[in-house]
GROMACS .gro file of C-alpha atoms in nm:
model
  420
    1UNK     CA    1  -1.365  -3.553  -0.875
    2UNK     CA    2  -1.540  -3.332  -0.642
    3UNK     CA    3  -1.844  -3.158  -0.762
    4UNK     CA    4  -1.733  -2.813  -0.767
    5UNK     CA    5  -2.068  -2.655  -0.819
    6UNK     CA    6  -2.196  -2.840  -0.505
    7UNK     CA    7  -1.913  -2.659  -0.326
    8UNK     CA    8  -2.012  -2.318  -0.418
    9UNK     CA    9  -2.263  -2.208  -0.198
   10UNK     CA   10  -2.045  -2.287   0.121
   11UNK     CA   11  -1.877  -1.995   0.320
   12UNK     CA   12  -1.562  -1.943   0.147
   13UNK     CA   13  -1.400  -1.712   0.417
   14UNK     CA   14  -1.352  -1.974   0.694
   15UNK     CA   15  -1.247  -2.312   0.581
   16UNK     CA   16  -1.152  -2.641   0.735
   17UNK     CA   17  -0.852  -2.795   0.570
   18UNK     CA   18  -0.688  -3.153   0.619
   19UNK     CA   19  -0.313  -3.157   0.492
   20UNK     CA   20  -0.219  -3.531   0.424
   21UNK     CA   21   0.157  -3.555   0.410
   22UNK     CA   22   0.422  -3.834   0.472
   23UNK     CA   23   0.634  -3.614   0.670
   24UNK     CA   24   0.580  -3.312   0.891
   25UNK     CA   25   0.788  -3.159   1.159
   26UNK     CA   26   0.952  -3.236   1.365
   27UNK     CA   27   0.940  -3.594   1.196
   28UNK     CA   28   1.070  -3.460   0.849
   29UNK     CA   29   1.387  -3.374   0.675
   30UNK     CA   30   1.408  -3.141   0.388
   31UNK     CA   31   1.226  -2.807   0.304
   32UNK     CA   32   0.888  -2.949   0.178
   33UNK     CA   33   0.770  -3.048   0.550
   34UNK     CA   34   0.873  -2.686   0.660
   35UNK     CA   35   0.670  -2.521   0.376
   36UNK     CA   36   0.377  -2.745   0.483
   37UNK     CA   37   0.400  -2.601   0.822
   38UNK     CA   38   0.427  -2.251   0.699
   39UNK     CA   39   0.147  -2.275   0.499
   40UNK     CA   40  -0.071  -2.452   0.786
   41UNK     CA   41   0.014  -2.185   1.049
   42UNK     CA   42  -0.064  -1.908   0.799
   43UNK     CA   43  -0.392  -2.070   0.741
   44UNK     CA   44  -0.451  -2.063   1.109
   45UNK     CA   45  -0.323  -1.706   1.181
   46UNK     CA   46  -0.612  -1.608   0.923
   47UNK     CA   47  -0.875  -1.793   1.109
   48UNK     CA   48  -0.887  -2.120   0.906
   49UNK     CA   49  -0.878  -2.468   1.069
   50UNK     CA   50  -0.597  -2.704   0.976
   51UNK     CA   51  -0.565  -3.075   1.071
   52UNK     CA   52  -0.233  -3.240   0.963
   53UNK     CA   53  -0.224  -3.621   0.899
   54UNK     CA   54   0.135  -3.791   0.881
   55UNK     CA   55   0.301  -4.124   0.922
   56UNK     CA   56   0.532  -4.198   1.198
   57UNK     CA   57   0.636  -4.545   1.045
   58UNK     CA   58   0.742  -4.381   0.714
   59UNK     CA   59   0.966  -4.105   0.898
   60UNK     CA   60   1.128  -4.435   1.082
   61UNK     CA   61   1.235  -4.581   0.761
   62UNK     CA   62   1.460  -4.291   0.714
   63UNK     CA   63   1.674  -4.391   1.017
   64UNK     CA   64   1.711  -4.009   1.116
   65UNK     CA   65   1.640  -3.814   1.430
   66UNK     CA   66   1.327  -3.588   1.450
   67UNK     CA   67   1.420  -3.225   1.378
   68UNK     CA   68   1.502  -3.029   1.668
   69UNK     CA   69   1.171  -2.862   1.836
   70UNK     CA   70   1.108  -2.526   1.682
   71UNK     CA   71   0.965  -2.332   1.956
   72UNK     CA   72   0.600  -2.421   2.088
   73UNK     CA   73   0.399  -2.665   1.943
   74UNK     CA   74   0.081  -2.504   2.043
   75UNK     CA   75   0.030  -2.321   1.718
   76UNK     CA   76  -0.347  -2.413   1.658
   77UNK     CA   77  -0.279  -2.711   1.433
   78UNK     CA   78  -0.455  -3.044   1.515
   79UNK     CA   79  -0.199  -3.308   1.449
   80UNK     CA   80  -0.290  -3.672   1.383
   81UNK     CA   81   0.034  -3.907   1.381
   82UNK     CA   82  -0.049  -4.245   1.240
   83UNK     CA   83   0.160  -4.531   1.355
   84UNK     CA   84   0.080  -4.917   1.275
   85UNK     CA   85   0.140  -5.248   1.482
   86UNK     CA   86   0.394  -5.365   1.219
   87UNK     CA   87   0.650  -5.053   1.199
   88UNK     CA   88   0.834  -4.980   0.907
   89UNK     CA   89   0.655  -5.268   0.715
   90UNK     CA   90   0.349  -5.055   0.676
   91UNK     CA   91   0.498  -4.797   0.439
   92UNK     CA   92   0.651  -5.049   0.264
   93UNK     CA   93   0.320  -5.220   0.193
   94UNK     CA   94   0.194  -4.869   0.081
   95UNK     CA   95   0.522  -4.837  -0.162
   96UNK     CA   96   0.469  -5.180  -0.327
   97UNK     CA   97   0.094  -5.172  -0.367
   98UNK     CA   98   0.021  -4.776  -0.415
   99UNK     CA   99  -0.262  -4.800  -0.178
  100UNK     CA  100  -0.335  -4.719   0.201
  101UNK     CA  101  -0.378  -5.071   0.300
  102UNK     CA  102  -0.347  -5.075   0.678
  103UNK     CA  103  -0.450  -4.706   0.751
  104UNK     CA  104  -0.747  -4.739   0.494
  105UNK     CA  105  -1.032  -4.735   0.759
  106UNK     CA  106  -0.899  -4.478   0.968
  107UNK     CA  107  -0.808  -4.279   0.676
  108UNK     CA  108  -1.183  -4.316   0.566
  109UNK     CA  109  -1.364  -4.259   0.880
  110UNK     CA  110  -1.139  -3.930   0.897
  111UNK     CA  111  -1.168  -3.807   0.538
  112UNK     CA  112  -1.483  -3.915   0.420
  113UNK     CA  113  -1.722  -3.771   0.675
  114UNK     CA  114  -1.778  -3.429   0.552
  115UNK     CA  115  -1.561  -3.305   0.818
  116UNK     CA  116  -1.353  -3.104   0.583
  117UNK     CA  117  -1.380  -2.836   0.315
  118UNK     CA  118  -1.042  -2.905   0.152
  119UNK     CA  119  -0.828  -3.193   0.172
  120UNK     CA  120  -0.468  -3.099   0.031
  121UNK     CA  121  -0.239  -3.423  -0.006
  122UNK     CA  122   0.114  -3.303  -0.011
  123UNK     CA  123   0.378  -3.582   0.013
  124UNK     CA  124   0.146  -3.892  -0.034
  125UNK     CA  125   0.405  -4.139  -0.151
  126UNK     CA  126   0.413  -4.344   0.184
  127UNK     CA  127   0.078  -4.214   0.335
  128UNK     CA  128  -0.108  -4.429   0.075
  129UNK     CA  129   0.020  -4.394  -0.277
  130UNK     CA  130  -0.245  -4.275  -0.544
  131UNK     CA  131  -0.491  -4.485  -0.378
  132UNK     CA  132  -0.562  -4.242  -0.104
  133UNK     CA  133  -0.667  -4.013  -0.364
  134UNK     CA  134  -0.980  -4.164  -0.345
  135UNK     CA  135  -1.038  -4.049   0.002
  136UNK     CA  136  -1.183  -3.701   0.078
  137UNK     CA  137  -1.573  -3.736   0.062
  138UNK     CA  138  -1.710  -3.401  -0.066
  139UNK     CA  139  -1.409  -3.196   0.035
  140UNK     CA  140  -1.238  -3.010  -0.271
  141UNK     CA  141  -0.913  -3.248  -0.323
  142UNK     CA  142  -0.565  -3.082  -0.374
  143UNK     CA  143  -0.244  -3.245  -0.449
  144UNK     CA  144   0.054  -3.013  -0.412
  145UNK     CA  145   0.360  -3.165  -0.582
  146UNK     CA  146   0.662  -3.091  -0.338
  147UNK     CA  147   0.868  -3.368  -0.538
  148UNK     CA  148   0.846  -3.506  -0.878
  149UNK     CA  149   0.695  -3.841  -0.720
  150UNK     CA  150   0.392  -3.843  -0.956
  151UNK     CA  151   0.633  -3.907  -1.245
  152UNK     CA  152   0.926  -4.034  -1.064
  153UNK     CA  153   0.953  -4.350  -0.828
  154UNK     CA  154   1.255  -4.205  -0.665
  155UNK     CA  155   1.090  -3.845  -0.634
  156UNK     CA  156   1.393  -3.635  -0.754
  157UNK     CA  157   1.451  -3.725  -1.139
  158UNK     CA  158   1.819  -3.827  -1.015
  159UNK     CA  159   1.888  -4.122  -1.261
  160UNK     CA  160   2.095  -4.421  -1.127
  161UNK     CA  161   2.220  -4.216  -0.815
  162UNK     CA  162   2.425  -4.013  -1.040
  163UNK     CA  163   2.276  -3.797  -1.322
  164UNK     CA  164   1.972  -3.604  -1.391
  165UNK     CA  165   1.681  -3.774  -1.553
  166UNK     CA  166   1.637  -3.742  -1.940
  167UNK     CA  167   1.434  -4.051  -2.026
  168UNK     CA  168   1.257  -4.332  -1.805
  169UNK     CA  169   1.453  -4.637  -1.711
  170UNK     CA  170   1.270  -4.643  -1.368
  171UNK     CA  171   1.298  -5.036  -1.286
  172UNK     CA  172   1.691  -5.026  -1.327
  173UNK     CA  173   1.711  -4.676  -1.155
  174UNK     CA  174   1.501  -4.806  -0.865
  175UNK     CA  175   1.735  -5.106  -0.791
  176UNK     CA  176   2.049  -4.862  -0.779
  177UNK     CA  177   1.859  -4.701  -0.491
  178UNK     CA  178   1.831  -5.048  -0.337
  179UNK     CA  179   1.438  -5.006  -0.366
  180UNK     CA  180   1.210  -5.286  -0.492
  181UNK     CA  181   1.031  -5.146  -0.829
  182UNK     CA  182   0.677  -5.020  -0.778
  183UNK     CA  183   0.482  -5.252  -1.038
  184UNK     CA  184   0.153  -5.077  -0.969
  185UNK     CA  185   0.351  -4.786  -1.171
  186UNK     CA  186   0.294  -4.989  -1.477
  187UNK     CA  187  -0.068  -5.076  -1.424
  188UNK     CA  188  -0.242  -4.718  -1.501
  189UNK     CA  189  -0.301  -4.695  -1.116
  190UNK     CA  190  -0.166  -4.331  -1.112
  191UNK     CA  191  -0.372  -4.208  -1.411
  192UNK     CA  192  -0.653  -4.362  -1.287
  193UNK     CA  193  -0.639  -4.226  -0.932
  194UNK     CA  194  -0.534  -3.878  -1.047
  195UNK     CA  195  -0.900  -3.839  -1.175
  196UNK     CA  196  -1.023  -3.794  -0.804
  197UNK     CA  197  -0.785  -3.468  -0.750
  198UNK     CA  198  -0.962  -3.137  -0.844
  199UNK     CA  199  -0.636  -2.937  -0.840
  200UNK     CA  200  -0.285  -3.009  -0.900
  201UNK     CA  201  -0.035  -2.754  -0.771
  202UNK     CA  202   0.345  -2.738  -0.913
  203UNK     CA  203   0.588  -2.553  -0.719
  204UNK     CA  204   0.737  -2.373  -1.014
  205UNK     CA  205   0.693  -2.336  -1.375
  206UNK     CA  206   1.007  -2.560  -1.450
  207UNK     CA  207   0.859  -2.829  -1.244
  208UNK     CA  208   0.531  -2.829  -1.412
  209UNK     CA  209   0.698  -2.833  -1.759
  210UNK     CA  210   0.913  -3.161  -1.615
  211UNK     CA  211   0.574  -3.315  -1.518
  212UNK     CA  212   0.450  -3.283  -1.869
  213UNK     CA  213   0.766  -3.377  -2.007
  214UNK     CA  214   0.754  -3.701  -1.822
  215UNK     CA  215   0.397  -3.776  -1.909
  216UNK     CA  216   0.177  -3.616  -1.653
  217UNK     CA  217  -0.107  -3.461  -1.845
  218UNK     CA  218  -0.346  -3.297  -1.604
  219UNK     CA  219  -0.329  -2.932  -1.605
  220UNK     CA  220  -0.129  -2.784  -1.292
  221UNK     CA  221  -0.133  -2.451  -1.105
  222UNK     CA  222   0.209  -2.287  -1.026
  223UNK     CA  223   0.234  -2.168  -0.682
  224UNK     CA  224   0.573  -2.132  -0.478
  225UNK     CA  225   0.584  -2.214  -0.141
  226UNK     CA  226   0.630  -1.948   0.153
  227UNK     CA  227   0.975  -1.850   0.270
  228UNK     CA  228   0.889  -1.722   0.577
  229UNK     CA  229   0.781  -1.378   0.710
  230UNK     CA  230   0.994  -1.061   0.708
  231UNK     CA  231   1.028  -1.074   1.080
  232UNK     CA  232   1.183  -1.405   1.072
  233UNK     CA  233   1.510  -1.265   0.981
  234UNK     CA  234   1.515  -1.007   1.257
  235UNK     CA  235   1.830  -0.852   1.391
  236UNK     CA  236   2.103  -1.047   1.543
  237UNK     CA  237   2.487  -1.092   1.582
  238UNK     CA  238   2.685  -1.281   1.347
  239UNK     CA  239   2.736  -1.639   1.468
  240UNK     CA  240   3.088  -1.658   1.320
  241UNK     CA  241   3.395  -1.459   1.384
  242UNK     CA  242   3.516  -1.471   1.022
  243UNK     CA  243   3.384  -1.388   0.694
  244UNK     CA  244   3.189  -1.706   0.566
  245UNK     CA  245   2.954  -1.851   0.301
  246UNK     CA  246   2.653  -2.042   0.370
  247UNK     CA  247   2.529  -2.409   0.276
  248UNK     CA  248   2.188  -2.528   0.399
  249UNK     CA  249   2.064  -2.856   0.305
  250UNK     CA  250   2.077  -3.238   0.344
  251UNK     CA  251   2.400  -3.377   0.276
  252UNK     CA  252   2.337  -3.589  -0.011
  253UNK     CA  253   2.507  -3.632  -0.342
  254UNK     CA  254   2.210  -3.454  -0.537
  255UNK     CA  255   2.261  -3.142  -0.328
  256UNK     CA  256   2.595  -3.086  -0.461
  257UNK     CA  257   2.806  -2.980  -0.154
  258UNK     CA  258   3.094  -3.218  -0.261
  259UNK     CA  259   3.156  -2.992  -0.566
  260UNK     CA  260   3.210  -2.688  -0.353
  261UNK     CA  261   3.435  -2.820  -0.073
  262UNK     CA  262   3.749  -2.818  -0.314
  263UNK     CA  263   3.692  -2.428  -0.376
  264UNK     CA  264   3.749  -2.343  -0.019
  265UNK     CA  265   4.119  -2.471  -0.040
  266UNK     CA  266   4.161  -2.200  -0.290
  267UNK     CA  267   3.963  -1.963  -0.100
  268UNK     CA  268   4.129  -1.905   0.248
  269UNK     CA  269   4.002  -1.571   0.337
  270UNK     CA  270   3.664  -1.691   0.388
  271UNK     CA  271   3.512  -2.005   0.556
  272UNK     CA  272   3.194  -2.239   0.467
  273UNK     CA  273   2.964  -2.298   0.716
  274UNK     CA  274   2.706  -2.607   0.644
  275UNK     CA  275   2.385  -2.660   0.811
  276UNK     CA  276   2.232  -3.009   0.787
  277UNK     CA  277   2.306  -3.377   0.787
  278UNK     CA  278   2.270  -3.678   0.557
  279UNK     CA  279   2.433  -4.004   0.438
  280UNK     CA  280   2.750  -3.848   0.335
  281UNK     CA  281   2.846  -3.635   0.625
  282UNK     CA  282   3.120  -3.833   0.735
  283UNK     CA  283   3.282  -3.853   0.398
  284UNK     CA  284   3.235  -3.478   0.332
  285UNK     CA  285   3.399  -3.411   0.647
  286UNK     CA  286   3.682  -3.610   0.555
  287UNK     CA  287   3.717  -3.413   0.238
  288UNK     CA  288   3.675  -3.054   0.390
  289UNK     CA  289   3.951  -2.829   0.434
  290UNK     CA  290   4.000  -2.648   0.762
  291UNK     CA  291   3.782  -2.352   0.658
  292UNK     CA  292   3.466  -2.555   0.617
  293UNK     CA  293   3.261  -2.569   0.946
  294UNK     CA  294   2.976  -2.833   0.992
  295UNK     CA  295   2.694  -2.716   1.205
  296UNK     CA  296   2.472  -3.020   1.219
  297UNK     CA  297   2.119  -3.029   1.187
  298UNK     CA  298   1.961  -2.672   1.309
  299UNK     CA  299   1.619  -2.599   1.386
  300UNK     CA  300   1.447  -2.382   1.107
  301UNK     CA  301   1.400  -2.086   1.331
  302UNK     CA  302   1.788  -2.075   1.427
  303UNK     CA  303   1.892  -2.037   1.063
  304UNK     CA  304   1.813  -1.666   0.995
  305UNK     CA  305   2.127  -1.511   1.143
  306UNK     CA  306   2.376  -1.770   0.975
  307UNK     CA  307   2.156  -1.643   0.634
  308UNK     CA  308   2.196  -1.296   0.731
  309UNK     CA  309   2.583  -1.232   0.790
  310UNK     CA  310   2.685  -1.455   0.545
  311UNK     CA  311   2.873  -1.316   0.218
  312UNK     CA  312   2.634  -1.544   0.009
  313UNK     CA  313   2.431  -1.848   0.037
  314UNK     CA  314   2.591  -2.135  -0.202
  315UNK     CA  315   2.314  -2.359  -0.356
  316UNK     CA  316   2.487  -2.591  -0.556
  317UNK     CA  317   2.260  -2.866  -0.640
  318UNK     CA  318   2.302  -3.130  -0.938
  319UNK     CA  319   1.948  -3.271  -0.951
  320UNK     CA  320   1.614  -3.099  -1.048
  321UNK     CA  321   1.449  -2.936  -0.733
  322UNK     CA  322   1.073  -2.840  -0.778
  323UNK     CA  323   1.171  -2.501  -0.631
  324UNK     CA  324   1.440  -2.341  -0.403
  325UNK     CA  325   1.338  -2.271  -0.071
  326UNK     CA  326   1.700  -2.214   0.022
  327UNK     CA  327   1.727  -1.932  -0.214
  328UNK     CA  328   1.420  -1.730  -0.105
  329UNK     CA  329   1.493  -1.786   0.260
  330UNK     CA  330   1.848  -1.628   0.197
  331UNK     CA  331   1.692  -1.346   0.012
  332UNK     CA  332   1.442  -1.274   0.290
  333UNK     CA  333   1.766  -1.179   0.505
  334UNK     CA  334   1.902  -0.956   0.256
  335UNK     CA  335   2.154  -1.195   0.141
  336UNK     CA  336   2.269  -1.291  -0.227
  337UNK     CA  337   2.274  -1.652  -0.337
  338UNK     CA  338   2.521  -1.818  -0.571
  339UNK     CA  339   2.298  -2.114  -0.714
  340UNK     CA  340   2.387  -2.361  -0.993
  341UNK     CA  341   2.222  -2.294  -1.329
  342UNK     CA  342   1.961  -2.567  -1.315
  343UNK     CA  343   1.617  -2.656  -1.270
  344UNK     CA  344   1.382  -2.349  -1.136
  345UNK     CA  345   1.684  -2.155  -1.002
  346UNK     CA  346   1.738  -1.945  -1.312
  347UNK     CA  347   1.397  -1.814  -1.284
  348UNK     CA  348   1.430  -1.741  -0.936
  349UNK     CA  349   1.761  -1.555  -0.961
  350UNK     CA  350   1.666  -1.365  -1.278
  351UNK     CA  351   1.320  -1.262  -1.137
  352UNK     CA  352   1.484  -1.120  -0.831
  353UNK     CA  353   1.807  -1.001  -0.932
  354UNK     CA  354   1.913  -1.143  -0.585
  355UNK     CA  355   2.217  -1.353  -0.705
  356UNK     CA  356   2.462  -1.507  -0.933
  357UNK     CA  357   2.399  -1.831  -1.136
  358UNK     CA  358   2.692  -2.054  -1.216
  359UNK     CA  359   2.763  -2.357  -1.432
  360UNK     CA  360   3.136  -2.459  -1.361
  361UNK     CA  361   3.333  -2.454  -1.043
  362UNK     CA  362   3.536  -2.193  -1.225
  363UNK     CA  363   3.226  -1.954  -1.228
  364UNK     CA  364   3.136  -2.043  -0.877
  365UNK     CA  365   3.498  -1.920  -0.771
  366UNK     CA  366   3.447  -1.621  -0.959
  367UNK     CA  367   3.102  -1.503  -0.808
  368UNK     CA  368   3.231  -1.603  -0.459
  369UNK     CA  369   3.540  -1.342  -0.530
  370UNK     CA  370   3.294  -1.089  -0.671
  371UNK     CA  371   3.073  -1.093  -0.369
  372UNK     CA  372   3.334  -1.110  -0.094
  373UNK     CA  373   3.535  -0.848  -0.265
  374UNK     CA  374   3.273  -0.575  -0.363
  375UNK     CA  375   3.038  -0.481  -0.046
  376UNK     CA  376   2.833  -0.228  -0.251
  377UNK     CA  377   2.790  -0.462  -0.508
  378UNK     CA  378   2.684  -0.748  -0.258
  379UNK     CA  379   2.457  -0.506  -0.044
  380UNK     CA  380   2.273  -0.401  -0.376
  381UNK     CA  381   2.223  -0.764  -0.494
  382UNK     CA  382   2.093  -0.836  -0.125
  383UNK     CA  383   1.847  -0.571  -0.144
  384UNK     CA  384   1.705  -0.666  -0.468
  385UNK     CA  385   1.663  -1.012  -0.329
  386UNK     CA  386   1.485  -0.876  -0.026
  387UNK     CA  387   1.245  -0.667  -0.223
  388UNK     CA  388   1.166  -0.971  -0.426
  389UNK     CA  389   1.101  -1.197  -0.121
  390UNK     CA  390   0.864  -0.941   0.001
  391UNK     CA  391   0.670  -0.915  -0.325
  392UNK     CA  392   0.650  -1.267  -0.435
  393UNK     CA  393   0.765  -1.520  -0.171
  394UNK     CA  394   0.659  -1.417   0.188
  395UNK     CA  395   0.410  -1.647   0.356
  396UNK     CA  396   0.119  -1.359   0.333
  397UNK     CA  397   0.165  -1.330  -0.059
  398UNK     CA  398   0.227  -1.708  -0.108
  399UNK     CA  399  -0.089  -1.820   0.110
  400UNK     CA  400  -0.302  -1.535  -0.024
  401UNK     CA  401  -0.215  -1.703  -0.385
  402UNK     CA  402  -0.312  -2.065  -0.248
  403UNK     CA  403  -0.650  -1.926  -0.118
  404UNK     CA  404  -0.736  -1.750  -0.450
  405UNK     CA  405  -0.679  -2.084  -0.621
  406UNK     CA  406  -0.916  -2.264  -0.368
  407UNK     CA  407  -1.190  -2.018  -0.419
  408UNK     CA  408  -1.175  -2.041  -0.797
  409UNK     CA  409  -1.158  -2.410  -0.765
  410UNK     CA  410  -1.467  -2.411  -0.550
  411UNK     CA  411  -1.670  -2.174  -0.749
  412UNK     CA  412  -1.540  -2.326  -1.091
  413UNK     CA  413  -1.803  -2.362  -1.362
  414UNK     CA  414  -1.669  -2.707  -1.457
  415UNK     CA  415  -1.809  -2.979  -1.211
  416UNK     CA  416  -1.732  -3.362  -1.223
  417UNK     CA  417  -1.957  -3.559  -1.005
  418UNK     CA  418  -1.854  -3.872  -0.823
  419UNK     CA  419  -2.234  -3.994  -0.870
  420UNK     CA  420  -2.367  -3.862  -0.519
   0.00000   0.00000   0.00000
C-alpha cells in the first residue's frame, strides 16, 4: 500500500491521474469503458491531467470492430496503447499467470517513476491481472470494480453460461466458457496483490455485498459511475415514426433480450428498437417479429434521441450487473425504465421513482401497457427519473464524489508503508 501520510502535503487541487484499463473507446464494448472515458474527460475539464493506458491485443481477442468514433478525439487525455509482437497470445499469458509478463518493463517505467499522483486500475484483467497492482510507485492506488472480476474468473457471476452464480464452481464454469482455468486464482495471488491497493471502489451497494459474499474481504467505497451531462440529452426529433420501446446493450444471453422479443408479438401497437451487437445477433434477428428493429452498434453520443423519444427503456438483464448505466442514461433523457428486479436495479429504480421493476414476462407486458397507455403517468415517472439523475448520477456529481474519496484517502490517518 501507498504511505498515505506521505501523500498528504501534496497539492490536492490539481492531480495527475493514470487510468489503467484493458478496454478504452473506441477499442471497447459495453458501458464500463464509456464510464471510464466520462470520468477521464470530466477530470480534464476540471483541470486535472489524465493518462489512459489500455491494451490493443486484449481488444483483438474479442473479434469485434472498434466502436464508431465519438466526435473529436482531442479531449486532452493522453492515450497509451499497448501492443505486443505476439498479438493475442499476450493477454492469454496474462490470463494464465495473473501478471503483466510482456509489458512489465514498459508499465514499470511508466507507473513507478513518480509521474502520477493517482493510479486507478479499472478493468485490469488482461492488462496484468492482480500482479499489475504492484506497479504505481508512490502514487495512491485505486481499483474500480466495473465487473466482478475480483471474485469471478468470468467477471459476471453467470455460472455455466445459464444462471446467476450462487456458489463457486469456477473450474467447471470456465470450461463452459471455453476458457482455460486460471490456476493462479488458487494460489492466493489475488489476496496478496490486493494489499497493494489503497482504495477499492464498488459501483453499487449490491456489487459491494456480492464481493463480500464471494470472499473479498477488503473494504470498498461505493461510488456510482457518471451517466453523462444534462446537455447530452438535448432536443431532437424522434428517430422513429411509430411509438417504440428501446433496448441498448450487448446482444449476449446475460443481457436478456431473448426474453423480451416474444412479447412484441403480443404488442403490435409499438416497436422495439435494439441498439447493440454481439454473438447472438443473427439468432435474435431470426426470432424477432416484424415490429423489432435492429439498429446495430451506435456511437454513444447518438443514443440520446433514441432514449428521449421512447415510451420506455427496457432493461431485461438476467445476470448480476455491478450497476445499471443504461437505466440512468434513460433517466437523463426523461424516459422511464422497465427493469428486471435483479442486482442493483431495484435500488436505482426505487431511489429515483423513475421506472417499474418486473419479475415475470407477464409483469413486463403489464408495465409496457401501463406506460404506453397513460401518458401522464409516463411523463411523471420520467420527470422523477430526470430529477434523480441530476441529483445523483450526472458526471459533475459522481466525479465530485470520486475526488472527495481520493482526497480522503490522501489525507487519511492510517498509513501502510512499502518500506521506502
